Amino acid sequence: MKFFVDTADIDAIAELNDLGMVDGVTTNPSLILKSGRDILEVTKEICALVSGPVSAEVVALKAEDMIAEGRKLAEIAPNITVKVPLTWDGLKTCKVLSGEGKMVNVTLCFSANQALLAAKAGATFISPFVGRLDDINIDGMDLIADIREIYDNFDFQTEILAASIRTVNHVTEAAKIGADVITAPPAVIKALATHPLTDKGLETFMADWAKTGQKIL
Ligand code: G3P
């Protein structure tokens, strides 16, 4: 399973990238706002840092304008993935841009039928939002499972990019179901390494080691 980092924070991306944990990056207008950076500048910096797909989202609502924005974003670097919302205009944009050989990530997906449409429109990635479904008391992971089943039934090549990943358990569940990619904030990816028994075990080893009076270096 691939790990994308859901942020426009260059330092956070660089830290995870140094460990080989970054297969790609996703951004959205809220994350650009949070970064306080210019979208074109920060996206260019991310693309220079990371070799995998970097999603940059259009903000127009009409297909014609979305297509123009998508083309401009795609000029930033060859690894740009144009991110479009799952609306009828977004699907039109997906069809046109994927036809031009550009990677497209269809975002804000909340149903299996929406995911089916995105695959038919040639999406490279579909982004179902797990956490936001959980927020309204609908199990977001059920959607990931439904999309996996549907895509496998018809051999759709669109990759399932589980988004709005908020917890380490989301990561485990998405991996078990067979999501192709998860995108998560840096803090969630870093939390995957932690376990209280690891901390406790290390504490014991360190205490015993101190009693030996030995040194390795
Ligand atoms: O990848 C989509 C993500 O940025 C949304 O996450 O936590 O705002 O629902 P969240």
CSV table of C-alpha atoms and ligand atoms in Angstrom, one decimal:
chain,number,residue,atom,x,y,z
A,1,MET,CA,0.0,0.0,0.0
A,2,LYS,CA,1.3,3.4,-0.9
A,3,PHE,CA,1.5,6.3,1.6
A,4,PHE,CA,0.7,9.8,0.5
A,5,VAL,CA,1.1,12.7,2.9
A,6,ASP,CA,-1.9,14.9,3.2
A,7,THR,CA,-0.2,18.3,3.8
A,8,ALA,CA,1.4,21.3,2.1
A,9,ASP,CA,4.0,21.6,4.9
A,10,ILE,CA,7.3,21.3,3.2
A,11,ASP,CA,9.3,20.5,6.4
A,12,ALA,CA,6.9,17.7,7.4
A,13,ILE,CA,7.0,16.2,3.9
A,14,ALA,CA,10.8,16.3,3.8
A,15,GLU,CA,11.1,14.6,7.2
A,16,LEU,CA,9.0,11.6,6.1
A,17,ASN,CA,10.5,11.6,2.7
A,18,ASP,CA,14.0,11.1,4.2
A,19,LEU,CA,12.7,7.9,5.7
A,20,GLY,CA,11.2,6.6,2.4
A,21,MET,CA,7.7,6.9,3.7
A,22,VAL,CA,6.4,9.3,1.0
A,23,ASP,CA,5.0,7.7,-2.2
A,24,GLY,CA,3.1,10.9,-3.0
A,25,VAL,CA,1.5,14.0,-1.6
A,26,THR,CA,-2.1,15.4,-1.5
A,27,THR,CA,-3.1,19.0,-1.0
A,28,ASN,CA,-6.4,20.8,-1.1
A,29,PRO,CA,-7.5,24.4,-0.7
A,30,SER,CA,-7.8,24.1,3.1
A,31,LEU,CA,-4.2,22.7,3.3
A,32,ILE,CA,-2.9,25.5,1.1
A,33,LEU,CA,-4.6,28.0,3.5
A,34,LYS,CA,-3.0,26.2,6.5
A,35,SER,CA,0.4,26.4,4.8
A,36,GLY,CA,0.1,30.2,4.3
A,37,ARG,CA,1.9,29.7,1.0
A,38,ASP,CA,1.2,30.5,-2.7
A,39,ILE,CA,-0.3,27.4,-4.3
A,40,LEU,CA,2.0,27.5,-7.4
A,41,GLU,CA,5.2,28.1,-5.4
A,42,VAL,CA,4.6,25.6,-2.7
A,43,THR,CA,3.3,22.9,-5.1
A,44,LYS,CA,6.5,23.4,-7.2
A,45,GLU,CA,8.6,22.9,-4.1
A,46,ILE,CA,6.8,19.7,-3.2
A,47,CYS,CA,7.1,18.3,-6.7
A,48,ALA,CA,10.9,18.9,-6.6
A,49,LEU,CA,11.1,17.1,-3.3
A,50,VAL,CA,8.9,14.1,-4.0
A,51,SER,CA,9.1,11.9,-7.1
A,52,GLY,CA,5.6,10.4,-6.8
A,53,PRO,CA,2.2,12.0,-7.6
A,54,VAL,CA,1.5,15.3,-6.1
A,55,SER,CA,-2.2,16.3,-6.1
A,56,ALA,CA,-3.0,20.0,-6.6
A,57,GLU,CA,-6.7,20.9,-6.6
A,58,VAL,CA,-8.6,23.1,-9.0
A,59,VAL,CA,-10.9,25.7,-7.5
A,60,ALA,CA,-13.2,26.6,-10.4
A,61,LEU,CA,-16.7,25.0,-10.5
A,62,LYS,CA,-17.4,25.0,-14.2
A,63,ALA,CA,-15.7,22.3,-16.4
A,64,GLU,CA,-14.3,24.8,-18.9
A,65,ASP,CA,-12.6,26.7,-16.1
A,66,MET,CA,-11.5,23.6,-14.2
A,67,ILE,CA,-9.9,22.3,-17.3
A,68,ALA,CA,-7.9,25.5,-17.8
A,69,GLU,CA,-6.8,25.5,-14.1
A,70,GLY,CA,-5.9,21.8,-14.4
A,71,ARG,CA,-3.7,22.4,-17.4
A,72,LYS,CA,-2.0,25.3,-15.6
A,73,LEU,CA,-1.4,23.2,-12.5
A,74,ALA,CA,-0.1,20.3,-14.7
A,75,GLU,CA,2.6,22.6,-16.1
A,76,ILE,CA,4.2,22.8,-12.7
A,77,ALA,CA,5.9,19.4,-12.9
A,78,PRO,CA,5.4,16.0,-14.6
A,79,ASN,CA,4.3,14.4,-11.3
A,80,ILE,CA,1.3,16.7,-10.8
A,81,THR,CA,-2.0,15.0,-10.3
A,82,VAL,CA,-4.9,17.4,-11.0
A,83,LYS,CA,-7.4,17.1,-8.3
A,84,VAL,CA,-11.1,17.7,-9.1
A,85,PRO,CA,-14.2,17.5,-7.0
A,86,LEU,CA,-16.8,14.7,-7.7
A,87,THR,CA,-19.3,16.9,-9.4
A,88,TRP,CA,-20.6,16.5,-13.0
A,89,ASP,CA,-18.3,19.3,-14.1
A,90,GLY,CA,-15.4,17.6,-12.2
A,91,LEU,CA,-16.1,14.3,-14.1
A,92,LYS,CA,-16.1,16.2,-17.4
A,93,THR,CA,-12.8,17.7,-16.4
A,94,CYS,CA,-11.5,14.3,-15.4
A,95,LYS,CA,-12.4,12.8,-18.8
A,96,VAL,CA,-10.7,15.6,-20.7
A,97,LEU,CA,-7.5,15.8,-18.7
A,98,SER,CA,-7.1,12.0,-18.4
A,99,GLY,CA,-7.6,11.9,-22.2
A,100,GLU,CA,-4.6,14.3,-22.4
A,101,GLY,CA,-2.5,11.8,-20.4
A,102,LYS,CA,-2.6,13.8,-17.2
A,103,MET,CA,-3.1,12.1,-13.8
A,104,VAL,CA,-6.4,13.0,-12.2
A,105,ASN,CA,-7.5,12.5,-8.6
A,106,VAL,CA,-11.3,12.8,-8.1
A,107,THR,CA,-11.9,14.0,-4.6
A,108,LEU,CA,-14.8,14.5,-2.2
A,109,CYS,CA,-16.2,11.0,-2.9
A,110,PHE,CA,-18.8,9.8,-0.5
A,111,SER,CA,-20.6,6.9,-2.4
A,112,ALA,CA,-19.8,3.8,-4.4
A,113,ASN,CA,-21.8,5.2,-7.3
A,114,GLN,CA,-19.6,8.3,-7.4
A,115,ALA,CA,-16.5,6.1,-7.4
A,116,LEU,CA,-18.0,4.1,-10.3
A,117,LEU,CA,-18.5,7.3,-12.3
A,118,ALA,CA,-14.9,8.5,-11.6
A,119,ALA,CA,-13.5,5.2,-12.8
A,120,LYS,CA,-15.5,5.4,-16.0
A,121,ALA,CA,-14.3,9.0,-16.5
A,122,GLY,CA,-10.7,7.8,-16.4
A,123,ALA,CA,-9.6,8.9,-13.0
A,124,THR,CA,-6.1,7.8,-11.9
A,125,PHE,CA,-7.2,8.0,-8.2
A,126,ILE,CA,-10.6,8.1,-6.4
A,127,SER,CA,-10.5,9.8,-3.0
A,128,PRO,CA,-13.3,8.5,-0.7
A,129,PHE,CA,-13.3,10.5,2.6
A,130,VAL,CA,-13.4,8.0,5.4
A,131,GLY,CA,-13.2,10.4,8.4
A,132,ARG,CA,-15.9,12.7,7.2
A,133,LEU,CA,-18.3,9.7,6.8
A,134,ASP,CA,-17.4,8.5,10.3
A,135,ASP,CA,-18.2,12.1,11.5
A,136,ILE,CA,-21.8,11.6,10.4
A,137,ASN,CA,-22.1,8.1,11.9
A,138,ILE,CA,-21.6,6.3,8.6
A,139,ASP,CA,-18.7,3.8,8.6
A,140,GLY,CA,-16.3,5.2,6.1
A,141,MET,CA,-14.5,1.9,5.8
A,142,ASP,CA,-17.6,0.2,4.4
A,143,LEU,CA,-17.3,2.6,1.4
A,144,ILE,CA,-13.7,1.6,0.9
A,145,ALA,CA,-14.7,-2.0,0.9
A,146,ASP,CA,-17.6,-1.4,-1.5
A,147,ILE,CA,-15.4,0.5,-4.0
A,148,ARG,CA,-12.7,-2.3,-3.8
A,149,GLU,CA,-15.4,-4.9,-4.7
A,150,ILE,CA,-16.8,-2.9,-7.5
A,151,TYR,CA,-13.5,-2.0,-9.1
A,152,ASP,CA,-12.3,-5.6,-8.8
A,153,ASN,CA,-15.6,-6.9,-10.4
A,154,PHE,CA,-14.9,-4.9,-13.5
A,155,ASP,CA,-11.1,-4.6,-13.4
A,156,PHE,CA,-11.1,-0.8,-13.2
A,157,GLN,CA,-7.6,0.5,-12.9
A,158,THR,CA,-8.5,3.6,-10.9
A,159,GLU,CA,-6.6,3.5,-7.6
A,160,ILE,CA,-8.5,3.7,-4.4
A,161,LEU,CA,-6.9,6.6,-2.4
A,162,ALA,CA,-8.4,6.4,1.1
A,163,ALA,CA,-8.6,10.0,2.3
A,164,SER,CA,-9.6,11.9,5.4
A,165,ILE,CA,-7.6,9.3,7.3
A,166,ARG,CA,-7.6,10.4,10.9
A,167,THR,CA,-6.4,7.5,13.0
A,168,VAL,CA,-3.9,4.7,13.0
A,169,ASN,CA,-6.8,2.2,12.9
A,170,HIS,CA,-8.0,3.8,9.7
A,171,VAL,CA,-4.7,2.9,8.2
A,172,THR,CA,-4.8,-0.7,9.3
A,173,GLU,CA,-8.4,-1.1,8.1
A,174,ALA,CA,-7.7,0.5,4.7
A,175,ALA,CA,-4.7,-1.8,4.3
A,176,LYS,CA,-6.7,-4.9,5.2
A,177,ILE,CA,-9.5,-4.0,2.7
A,178,GLY,CA,-7.0,-3.4,0.0
A,179,ALA,CA,-7.0,0.3,-0.6
A,180,ASP,CA,-4.2,1.1,-3.0
A,181,VAL,CA,-3.1,4.3,-1.2
A,182,ILE,CA,-3.9,6.1,2.0
A,183,THR,CA,-3.3,9.8,2.4
A,184,ALA,CA,-2.9,10.9,6.0
A,185,PRO,CA,-1.6,13.9,7.9
A,186,PRO,CA,2.1,13.6,9.0
A,187,ALA,CA,1.1,13.1,12.6
A,188,VAL,CA,-1.0,10.0,11.7
A,189,ILE,CA,1.9,8.5,9.7
A,190,LYS,CA,4.3,9.1,12.6
A,191,ALA,CA,1.9,7.7,15.1
A,192,LEU,CA,2.0,4.3,13.2
A,193,ALA,CA,5.5,3.8,14.7
A,194,THR,CA,4.3,4.1,18.3
A,195,HIS,CA,3.2,1.4,20.7
A,196,PRO,CA,3.1,1.6,24.5
A,197,LEU,CA,4.7,-1.8,24.9
A,198,THR,CA,7.6,-0.7,22.7
A,199,ASP,CA,8.1,2.3,25.0
A,200,LYS,CA,7.8,0.1,28.1
A,201,GLY,CA,10.1,-2.6,26.7
A,202,LEU,CA,12.7,0.0,25.7
A,203,GLU,CA,12.6,1.5,29.2
A,204,THR,CA,13.4,-1.9,30.8
A,205,PHE,CA,16.2,-2.6,28.3
A,206,MET,CA,17.7,0.8,29.1
A,207,ALA,CA,17.5,0.3,32.8
A,208,ASP,CA,19.1,-3.1,32.6
A,209,TRP,CA,21.8,-1.9,30.2
A,210,ALA,CA,22.7,0.9,32.7
A,211,LYS,CA,23.3,-1.8,35.3
A,212,THR,CA,25.8,-3.6,33.2
A,213,GLY,CA,28.1,-0.6,33.2
A,214,GLN,CA,29.0,-1.4,29.6
A,215,LYS,CA,29.3,0.8,26.5
A,216,ILE,CA,29.1,-0.1,22.8
A,217,LEU,CA,30.9,3.1,21.6
B,1,G3P,O1,-7.5,14.1,1.9
B,1,G3P,C1,-8.6,14.8,2.3
B,1,G3P,C2,-8.4,15.3,3.6
B,1,G3P,O2,-7.5,16.5,3.6
B,1,G3P,C3,-9.6,15.6,4.4
B,1,G3P,O3,-9.3,15.3,5.7
B,1,G3P,O4,-9.6,15.3,8.1
B,1,G3P,O5,-10.3,17.3,6.7
B,1,G3P,O6,-11.6,15.3,6.6
B,1,G3P,P1,-10.3,15.9,6.8
